[in-house]
Amino acid sequence: MSASPPLPLPLLKRIPPGLWTALAWYAAAVEPIVEYVVMPQAPTYSLNYPQDGLDSLGARALLAVAFVLILAGSAVLRRRTSAAYGMVIVGTVISTVAWRQDEIPPTQFLAVDIALCYLAATRPRRSSLTAAATALGTLAGYLVLRLTTGDDSSITQEPLVALTVVIAWLIGNSSHQARAHTAELHARAAAEAVTAERLRIAREMHDTVAHSIGIIALQAGAAARVTETQPAKAREAMLTVEMAGRETLSGLRRMLGALRQADQDEERQGRAHAPAPLRPAASLANVEQLAATTTAAGVRVEVRWQGRRRPLPADIDLAAFRIVQESVTNAVRHSGADSCQVRLDYRADELAVEVSDRGKGGGTSTDTGYGLIGMRERAALLYGDFTAGPRPGGGFLVAARLPVPAGTAAEAKTGAR
């Protein structure tokens, strides 16, 4: 029911992708301003970043616009990925216009690569391919512009930058495929767990039905033998047969309505992952025995009975015991508590089951077992409610409400006469 808490993410993964994009772009944009404009003139100079490149008011305004666009795009990269990616590209292009450059420096385009990698990792492939094509088209535009103007004074850097775009897309797309495959495996495991639990419930229901049919056969045979000599006992036996038949049919009606949806092929696959059958007797009458066994193992179990205890339909009795058993077992294994409380409340139209502890375990979001799935499925098959989670004051609480069909108590009274 609980598992070890997840390990903290590495520092590099905890930094938002928008922050990485902003850091890369601003580092590449601020460094030439400091080196070639702010600092005193040195013997070396740069054709891409001339010292007087930002002297005009228009150049400074364009560079300020580029800074604002990059900041805005980085801030909304997670919420509006495609729009933010466009802002990063436009801001990068505007910065080259401010410096009057005829190409995008590779360091300046690194921010675009980071944004593209995140987009490819989180968006559908069609969107990521469009984004990569936009980046490659921007680079091709600079190359065509330089060739048409006859400026071939510098080494063409666009092919190298285009290679970084392709690599960024491949990394992001690989991450996207890995996450999609992991999600598919988790969904398949959950479906197999549900199917396996349904099969397990069906097997237990088979045992319950077989037991009920055995009682019916014995009581019917006894009634047949004493019909003429002892009519009162024959009548009592037939009432017992009626009650057992009604309970069995009611349980079958509820159970088969849900189990009919399971596909036989999925059932065969689920057998490999089905939990091992539980050995103790499956009845609320054995809760005290379960508590005594668990207490002897080192965890004190306190059982509280509320309401008027009465016979329940076999499937409800079985589901309630399994929920208590699974909850107590997980409290022993994972919570670290020295005691737990079991409360069974017999209400007019339902049975309320609560199992609580004050241990340090909890983390059910990372649970890799099928305990909670099985308990939730049992409650759902009986049209009940199930909740499980950490308690406000510490510890863990499992609660289930199982509806009891109307007339069960009346039938029990009639059969006792």
Short mmCIF file of C-alpha atoms in Angstrom, two decimals:
data_model
loop_
_atom_site.label_atom_id
_atom_site.label_comp_id
_atom_site.label_asym_id
_atom_site.label_seq_id
_atom_site.Cartn_x
_atom_site.Cartn_y
_atom_site.Cartn_z
CA MET A 1 0.00 0.00 0.00
CA SER A 2 2.96 2.28 0.54
CA ALA A 3 6.47 2.40 -0.78
CA SER A 4 9.69 4.26 -0.22
CA PRO A 5 9.46 8.00 -0.91
CA PRO A 6 10.72 9.03 -4.35
CA LEU A 7 14.32 10.15 -4.57
CA PRO A 8 14.83 13.89 -5.14
CA LEU A 9 15.48 14.90 -8.72
CA PRO A 10 19.01 15.91 -9.69
CA LEU A 11 19.70 19.65 -9.64
CA LEU A 12 19.83 19.87 -13.44
CA LYS A 13 16.32 18.38 -13.75
CA ARG A 14 14.87 20.59 -11.01
CA ILE A 15 15.70 23.77 -12.95
CA PRO A 16 12.75 24.72 -15.22
CA PRO A 17 13.42 24.51 -18.98
CA GLY A 18 12.45 28.17 -19.36
CA LEU A 19 15.23 29.16 -16.96
CA TRP A 20 17.77 27.13 -18.94
CA THR A 21 16.63 28.89 -22.13
CA ALA A 22 16.89 32.34 -20.57
CA LEU A 23 20.30 31.65 -19.02
CA ALA A 24 21.76 30.40 -22.31
CA TRP A 25 20.38 33.34 -24.32
CA TYR A 26 21.27 36.10 -21.87
CA ALA A 27 24.78 34.73 -21.33
CA ALA A 28 25.37 34.77 -25.09
CA ALA A 29 23.82 38.26 -25.43
CA VAL A 30 25.42 40.02 -22.49
CA GLU A 31 28.97 38.73 -22.96
CA PRO A 32 29.70 40.64 -26.23
CA ILE A 33 28.11 43.81 -24.82
CA VAL A 34 30.46 43.72 -21.85
CA GLU A 35 33.52 42.67 -23.85
CA TYR A 36 33.21 44.90 -26.91
CA VAL A 37 31.12 47.86 -25.75
CA VAL A 38 31.40 48.40 -22.00
CA MET A 39 35.05 47.46 -21.51
CA PRO A 40 37.81 49.79 -22.79
CA GLN A 41 38.80 49.26 -26.40
CA ALA A 42 41.31 46.41 -26.75
CA PRO A 43 43.69 45.55 -29.60
CA THR A 44 41.29 42.80 -30.64
CA TYR A 45 37.92 43.56 -32.18
CA SER A 46 34.90 41.67 -33.53
CA LEU A 47 33.19 42.06 -36.89
CA ASN A 48 29.96 40.65 -35.47
CA TYR A 49 29.99 42.92 -32.41
CA PRO A 50 31.53 46.30 -33.37
CA GLN A 51 32.14 48.76 -30.54
CA ASP A 52 29.84 51.32 -32.10
CA GLY A 53 27.18 48.74 -32.99
CA LEU A 54 24.80 49.93 -30.27
CA ASP A 55 25.43 53.65 -30.51
CA SER A 56 22.16 54.39 -32.30
CA LEU A 57 18.93 54.63 -30.30
CA GLY A 58 17.19 52.26 -32.75
CA ALA A 59 19.77 49.50 -32.16
CA ARG A 60 19.39 49.80 -28.39
CA ALA A 61 15.60 49.72 -28.69
CA LEU A 62 15.72 46.62 -30.87
CA LEU A 63 18.05 44.88 -28.43
CA ALA A 64 15.74 45.81 -25.54
CA VAL A 65 12.79 44.33 -27.45
CA ALA A 66 14.78 41.14 -27.99
CA PHE A 67 15.55 40.93 -24.25
CA VAL A 68 11.85 41.35 -23.38
CA LEU A 69 10.74 38.72 -25.91
CA ILE A 70 13.23 36.16 -24.61
CA LEU A 71 12.21 36.85 -21.02
CA ALA A 72 8.51 36.49 -21.85
CA GLY A 73 9.07 33.35 -23.91
CA SER A 74 11.16 31.71 -21.19
CA ALA A 75 8.52 32.54 -18.55
CA VAL A 76 5.67 30.84 -20.45
CA LEU A 77 7.64 27.99 -22.02
CA ARG A 78 5.84 25.34 -19.96
CA ARG A 79 2.31 26.73 -20.31
CA ARG A 80 2.40 27.91 -23.94
CA THR A 81 5.28 25.98 -25.43
CA SER A 82 4.75 26.73 -29.12
CA ALA A 83 4.17 30.47 -28.61
CA ALA A 84 7.16 30.72 -26.28
CA TYR A 85 9.35 28.93 -28.81
CA GLY A 86 8.32 31.45 -31.46
CA MET A 87 9.22 34.31 -29.11
CA VAL A 88 12.69 32.86 -28.59
CA ILE A 89 13.32 32.63 -32.35
CA VAL A 90 11.96 36.14 -33.03
CA GLY A 91 13.99 37.60 -30.16
CA THR A 92 17.13 35.95 -31.48
CA VAL A 93 16.53 37.34 -34.98
CA ILE A 94 15.86 40.84 -33.61
CA SER A 95 19.14 40.77 -31.68
CA THR A 96 21.04 40.15 -34.92
CA VAL A 97 19.19 43.09 -36.53
CA ALA A 98 20.24 45.31 -33.63
CA TRP A 99 23.90 44.39 -34.17
CA ARG A 100 23.47 44.55 -37.99
CA GLN A 101 24.63 40.94 -38.30
CA ASP A 102 24.12 38.81 -41.39
CA GLU A 103 24.12 35.52 -39.44
CA ILE A 104 23.09 34.16 -36.04
CA PRO A 105 26.08 33.34 -33.81
CA PRO A 106 26.05 29.67 -32.72
CA THR A 107 26.13 30.60 -29.02
CA GLN A 108 23.07 32.81 -29.49
CA PHE A 109 21.16 29.98 -31.17
CA LEU A 110 21.82 27.61 -28.26
CA ALA A 111 18.73 28.96 -26.47
CA VAL A 112 16.60 28.04 -29.50
CA ASP A 113 18.03 24.50 -29.37
CA ILE A 114 17.10 24.18 -25.67
CA ALA A 115 13.55 25.38 -26.29
CA LEU A 116 13.24 23.02 -29.28
CA CYS A 117 14.44 20.07 -27.20
CA TYR A 118 11.79 20.79 -24.55
CA LEU A 119 9.11 21.23 -27.20
CA ALA A 120 10.01 17.92 -28.85
CA ALA A 121 9.93 16.18 -25.46
CA THR A 122 6.49 17.47 -24.46
CA ARG A 123 4.52 18.11 -27.65
CA PRO A 124 3.26 15.80 -30.43
CA ARG A 125 5.71 14.88 -33.16
CA ARG A 126 3.96 16.99 -35.79
CA SER A 127 4.34 20.12 -33.65
CA SER A 128 7.99 19.39 -32.89
CA LEU A 129 8.80 18.76 -36.55
CA THR A 130 7.18 22.08 -37.46
CA ALA A 131 9.27 23.82 -34.80
CA ALA A 132 12.47 22.21 -36.07
CA ALA A 133 11.59 23.20 -39.63
CA THR A 134 11.06 26.79 -38.45
CA ALA A 135 14.52 26.87 -36.90
CA LEU A 136 16.13 25.37 -40.00
CA GLY A 137 14.19 27.76 -42.22
CA THR A 138 15.46 30.72 -40.19
CA LEU A 139 19.05 29.57 -40.68
CA ALA A 140 18.44 28.99 -44.38
CA GLY A 141 17.04 32.51 -44.68
CA TYR A 142 20.26 34.01 -43.32
CA LEU A 143 22.33 31.89 -45.70
CA VAL A 144 20.25 32.87 -48.72
CA LEU A 145 20.33 36.55 -47.73
CA ARG A 146 24.11 36.54 -47.45
CA LEU A 147 24.53 34.74 -50.77
CA THR A 148 22.19 37.09 -52.60
CA THR A 149 23.98 40.17 -51.29
CA GLY A 150 27.35 38.76 -52.38
CA ASP A 151 28.81 38.77 -48.86
CA ASP A 152 31.08 35.73 -48.56
CA SER A 153 33.69 37.24 -46.26
CA SER A 154 33.02 34.84 -43.42
CA ILE A 155 32.91 31.09 -43.03
CA THR A 156 29.40 29.72 -43.36
CA GLN A 157 28.24 28.60 -39.91
CA GLU A 158 24.65 27.70 -40.75
CA PRO A 159 25.35 23.97 -41.45
CA LEU A 160 26.96 23.58 -38.02
CA VAL A 161 24.10 25.38 -36.29
CA ALA A 162 21.58 23.30 -38.30
CA LEU A 163 23.28 20.16 -36.98
CA THR A 164 22.71 21.36 -33.41
CA VAL A 165 19.03 21.85 -34.25
CA VAL A 166 18.73 18.27 -35.50
CA ILE A 167 20.52 16.93 -32.40
CA ALA A 168 18.26 18.94 -30.08
CA TRP A 169 15.16 17.58 -31.81
CA LEU A 170 16.44 13.99 -31.65
CA ILE A 171 17.16 14.28 -27.92
CA GLY A 172 13.72 15.74 -27.19
CA ASN A 173 11.91 13.23 -29.39
CA SER A 174 13.73 10.32 -27.71
CA SER A 175 12.63 11.63 -24.31
CA HIS A 176 9.05 11.94 -25.58
CA GLN A 177 9.04 8.35 -26.85
CA ALA A 178 10.53 7.05 -23.60
CA ARG A 179 7.84 8.75 -21.52
CA ALA A 180 5.08 7.53 -23.82
CA HIS A 181 6.39 3.97 -23.58
CA THR A 182 6.59 4.19 -19.76
CA ALA A 183 3.03 5.51 -19.55
CA GLU A 184 1.84 2.67 -21.79
CA LEU A 185 3.56 0.10 -19.59
CA HIS A 186 1.99 1.59 -16.45
CA ALA A 187 -1.47 1.60 -18.03
CA ARG A 188 -1.02 -1.99 -19.17
CA ALA A 189 0.16 -3.06 -15.72
CA ALA A 190 -2.84 -1.37 -14.08
CA ALA A 191 -5.23 -3.05 -16.53
CA GLU A 192 -3.63 -6.43 -15.92
CA ALA A 193 -3.82 -5.88 -12.17
CA VAL A 194 -7.54 -5.12 -12.39
CA THR A 195 -8.14 -8.19 -14.57
CA ALA A 196 -6.09 -10.38 -12.23
CA GLU A 197 -8.05 -9.11 -9.23
CA ARG A 198 -11.34 -9.83 -11.00
CA LEU A 199 -10.19 -13.37 -11.70
CA ARG A 200 -9.21 -13.77 -8.09
CA ILE A 201 -12.59 -12.51 -6.91
CA ALA A 202 -14.29 -14.87 -9.37
CA ARG A 203 -12.39 -17.83 -7.93
CA GLU A 204 -13.39 -16.84 -4.41
CA MET A 205 -16.98 -16.38 -5.53
CA HIS A 206 -16.85 -19.86 -7.02
CA ASP A 207 -15.89 -21.23 -3.61
CA THR A 208 -18.70 -19.26 -1.96
CA VAL A 209 -21.27 -20.51 -4.45
CA ALA A 210 -20.05 -24.09 -4.07
CA HIS A 211 -20.41 -23.78 -0.29
CA SER A 212 -23.91 -22.33 -0.63
CA ILE A 213 -24.99 -25.06 -3.05
CA GLY A 214 -23.66 -27.67 -0.62
CA ILE A 215 -25.77 -26.20 2.18
CA ILE A 216 -28.81 -26.10 -0.06
CA ALA A 217 -28.34 -29.76 -1.02
CA LEU A 218 -27.93 -30.88 2.59
CA GLN A 219 -30.92 -28.89 3.86
CA ALA A 220 -33.12 -29.98 0.95
CA GLY A 221 -32.21 -33.63 1.58
CA ALA A 222 -32.95 -33.27 5.30
CA ALA A 223 -36.29 -31.61 4.56
CA ALA A 224 -37.22 -34.39 2.17
CA ARG A 225 -36.55 -37.03 4.83
CA VAL A 226 -38.58 -35.39 7.62
CA THR A 227 -41.41 -33.82 5.63
CA GLU A 228 -44.04 -36.25 6.89
CA THR A 229 -42.67 -36.98 10.37
CA GLN A 230 -41.38 -33.54 11.43
CA PRO A 231 -43.03 -30.78 9.36
CA ALA A 232 -41.62 -27.94 11.55
CA LYS A 233 -38.01 -29.02 10.97
CA ALA A 234 -38.71 -29.53 7.29
CA ARG A 235 -40.08 -26.00 7.08
CA GLU A 236 -37.02 -24.63 8.91
CA ALA A 237 -34.71 -26.45 6.50
CA MET A 238 -36.53 -25.10 3.47
CA LEU A 239 -36.32 -21.53 4.85
CA THR A 240 -32.58 -22.02 5.19
CA VAL A 241 -32.48 -23.20 1.59
CA GLU A 242 -34.41 -20.12 0.51
CA MET A 243 -32.12 -17.73 2.36
CA ALA A 244 -28.95 -19.35 1.01
CA GLY A 245 -30.36 -19.31 -2.52
CA ARG A 246 -31.33 -15.65 -2.32
CA GLU A 247 -27.93 -14.58 -0.99
CA THR A 248 -26.09 -16.62 -3.61
CA LEU A 249 -28.17 -15.28 -6.50
CA SER A 250 -27.81 -11.70 -5.23
CA GLY A 251 -24.04 -12.03 -5.01
CA LEU A 252 -23.81 -13.61 -8.45
CA ARG A 253 -25.96 -10.88 -9.98
CA ARG A 254 -23.70 -8.13 -8.64
CA MET A 255 -20.47 -9.94 -9.42
CA LEU A 256 -21.17 -11.16 -12.92
CA GLY A 257 -22.39 -7.76 -14.08
CA ALA A 258 -18.84 -6.43 -13.72
CA LEU A 259 -16.83 -9.55 -14.48
CA ARG A 260 -18.57 -10.01 -17.83
CA GLN A 261 -16.62 -7.02 -19.19
CA ALA A 262 -13.24 -8.70 -18.79
CA ASP A 263 -11.80 -10.11 -21.99
CA GLN A 264 -10.53 -13.69 -21.93
CA ASP A 265 -7.22 -12.78 -23.55
CA GLU A 266 -6.55 -10.12 -20.92
CA GLU A 267 -7.43 -12.66 -18.25
CA ARG A 268 -4.76 -15.04 -19.51
CA GLN A 269 -2.16 -12.26 -19.49
CA GLY A 270 -3.21 -11.14 -16.01
CA ARG A 271 -2.61 -14.56 -14.44
CA ALA A 272 1.14 -14.00 -14.61
CA HIS A 273 0.81 -10.86 -12.46
CA ALA A 274 -1.99 -11.99 -10.13
CA PRO A 275 -1.17 -11.80 -6.42
CA ALA A 276 -0.84 -15.09 -4.62
CA PRO A 277 -4.06 -16.33 -2.99
CA LEU A 278 -4.37 -15.38 0.69
CA ARG A 279 -4.32 -18.37 2.99
CA PRO A 280 -6.36 -17.32 6.08
CA ALA A 281 -10.10 -18.01 6.12
CA ALA A 282 -12.00 -15.26 4.33
CA SER A 283 -14.76 -14.14 6.72
CA LEU A 284 -15.33 -11.29 9.16
CA ALA A 285 -15.68 -13.97 11.81
CA ASN A 286 -11.92 -14.44 11.47
CA VAL A 287 -10.99 -10.78 12.02
CA GLU A 288 -10.24 -11.42 15.70
CA GLN A 289 -8.00 -14.33 14.71
CA LEU A 290 -6.24 -12.10 12.17
CA ALA A 291 -5.75 -9.46 14.89
CA ALA A 292 -4.31 -11.99 17.30
CA THR A 293 -1.89 -13.33 14.69
CA THR A 294 -0.72 -9.82 13.74
CA THR A 295 -0.33 -8.82 17.40
CA ALA A 296 1.83 -11.87 17.99
CA ALA A 297 3.97 -10.74 15.05
CA GLY A 298 4.72 -7.43 16.81
CA VAL A 299 2.02 -4.99 15.65
CA ARG A 300 -0.95 -4.64 18.01
CA VAL A 301 -4.29 -4.67 16.19
CA GLU A 302 -7.32 -3.25 17.99
CA VAL A 303 -10.71 -4.31 16.58
CA ARG A 304 -13.79 -2.23 17.32
CA TRP A 305 -17.25 -3.52 16.45
CA GLN A 306 -20.05 -0.99 16.15
CA GLY A 307 -23.71 -1.46 15.41
CA ARG A 308 -25.62 -4.73 15.59
CA ARG A 309 -23.55 -7.55 14.18
CA ARG A 310 -25.59 -9.68 11.79
CA PRO A 311 -25.04 -12.16 8.96
CA LEU A 312 -24.04 -10.52 5.69
CA PRO A 313 -24.17 -11.77 2.09
CA ALA A 314 -21.15 -13.95 1.39
CA ASP A 315 -19.60 -11.62 -1.21
CA ILE A 316 -19.85 -8.57 1.08
CA ASP A 317 -18.47 -10.53 4.03
CA LEU A 318 -15.60 -11.78 1.88
CA ALA A 319 -14.77 -8.32 0.44
CA ALA A 320 -14.81 -6.68 3.89
CA PHE A 321 -12.45 -9.29 5.31
CA ARG A 322 -10.05 -8.99 2.36
CA ILE A 323 -9.95 -5.19 2.73
CA VAL A 324 -9.16 -5.51 6.45
CA GLN A 325 -6.57 -8.20 5.79
CA GLU A 326 -4.79 -6.27 3.02
CA SER A 327 -4.79 -3.04 5.04
CA VAL A 328 -3.42 -4.69 8.17
CA THR A 329 -0.76 -6.52 6.13
CA ASN A 330 0.42 -3.29 4.54
CA ALA A 331 0.42 -1.51 7.89
CA VAL A 332 2.76 -4.19 9.21
CA ARG A 333 5.04 -4.11 6.16
CA HIS A 334 5.26 -0.44 5.29
CA SER A 335 3.94 1.96 7.96
CA GLY A 336 6.49 1.34 10.68
CA ALA A 337 3.72 1.71 13.29
CA ASP A 338 3.50 -0.46 16.41
CA SER A 339 -0.30 -0.59 16.34
CA CYS A 340 -3.30 -0.09 14.08
CA GLN A 341 -7.04 0.18 14.59
CA VAL A 342 -9.77 -1.71 12.73
CA ARG A 343 -13.33 -0.39 12.94
CA LEU A 344 -16.30 -2.37 11.60
CA ASP A 345 -19.58 -0.45 11.72
CA TYR A 346 -22.78 -2.37 10.93
CA ARG A 347 -25.20 0.27 9.73
CA ALA A 348 -28.79 -0.05 8.54
CA ASP A 349 -27.98 -0.24 4.83
CA GLU A 350 -24.20 -0.57 4.65
CA LEU A 351 -21.06 -1.89 6.29
CA ALA A 352 -18.34 0.70 7.04
CA VAL A 353 -14.74 -0.55 7.28
CA GLU A 354 -11.85 1.61 8.50
CA VAL A 355 -8.23 0.60 9.11
CA SER A 356 -5.90 3.31 10.40
CA ASP A 357 -2.39 3.60 11.77
CA ARG A 358 -0.02 6.36 12.84
CA GLY A 359 3.11 5.11 11.15
CA LYS A 360 5.49 7.07 8.99
CA GLY A 361 4.65 5.17 5.81
CA GLY A 362 2.40 6.70 3.22
CA GLY A 363 3.53 7.57 -0.34
CA THR A 364 0.85 5.62 -2.12
CA SER A 365 1.38 7.68 -5.28
CA THR A 366 4.57 5.73 -5.88
CA ASP A 367 3.17 2.37 -4.88
CA THR A 368 4.18 -0.31 -7.32
CA GLY A 369 2.01 -3.04 -5.79
CA TYR A 370 -1.60 -3.86 -6.52
CA GLY A 371 -3.03 -3.75 -2.97
CA LEU A 372 -4.96 -0.50 -3.32
CA ILE A 373 -6.10 -1.44 -6.83
CA GLY A 374 -7.48 -4.75 -5.58
CA MET A 375 -9.32 -3.20 -2.62
CA ARG A 376 -10.79 -0.45 -4.79
CA GLU A 377 -11.92 -3.03 -7.35
CA ARG A 378 -13.60 -5.14 -4.67
CA ALA A 379 -15.56 -2.14 -3.40
CA ALA A 380 -16.49 -1.07 -6.94
CA LEU A 381 -17.81 -4.52 -7.82
CA LEU A 382 -20.18 -4.27 -4.85
CA TYR A 383 -21.21 -0.69 -5.77
CA GLY A 384 -19.41 0.65 -2.71
CA ASP A 385 -16.99 3.51 -2.03
CA PHE A 386 -13.29 3.22 -1.25
CA THR A 387 -10.72 5.81 -0.14
CA ALA A 388 -7.12 5.53 1.01
CA GLY A 389 -4.53 8.13 1.85
CA PRO A 390 -2.43 9.85 4.53
CA ARG A 391 -4.23 11.07 7.64
CA PRO A 392 -4.09 14.80 8.54
CA GLY A 393 -2.44 14.04 11.88
CA GLY A 394 -0.02 11.49 10.46
CA GLY A 395 -0.32 7.86 9.50
CA PHE A 396 -2.53 6.22 6.91
CA LEU A 397 -6.26 5.54 6.64
CA VAL A 398 -8.16 3.01 4.52
CA ALA A 399 -11.93 3.42 4.47
CA ALA A 400 -14.61 1.48 2.58
CA ARG A 401 -18.40 1.53 2.57
CA LEU A 402 -20.10 -1.59 1.23
CA PRO A 403 -23.88 -1.38 0.64
CA VAL A 404 -25.90 -4.18 2.23
CA PRO A 405 -28.95 -5.18 0.13
CA ALA A 406 -32.29 -4.33 1.71
CA GLY A 407 -33.97 -7.30 3.31
CA THR A 408 -30.80 -9.11 4.32
CA ALA A 409 -31.49 -8.58 8.00
CA ALA A 410 -35.13 -9.55 7.56
CA GLU A 411 -34.16 -12.72 5.70
CA ALA A 412 -31.69 -13.58 8.44
CA LYS A 413 -34.42 -13.19 11.07
CA THR A 414 -36.83 -15.32 9.04
CA GLY A 415 -34.26 -18.07 8.62
CA ALA A 416 -33.53 -18.07 12.35
CA ARG A 417 -37.16 -18.83 13.26
#
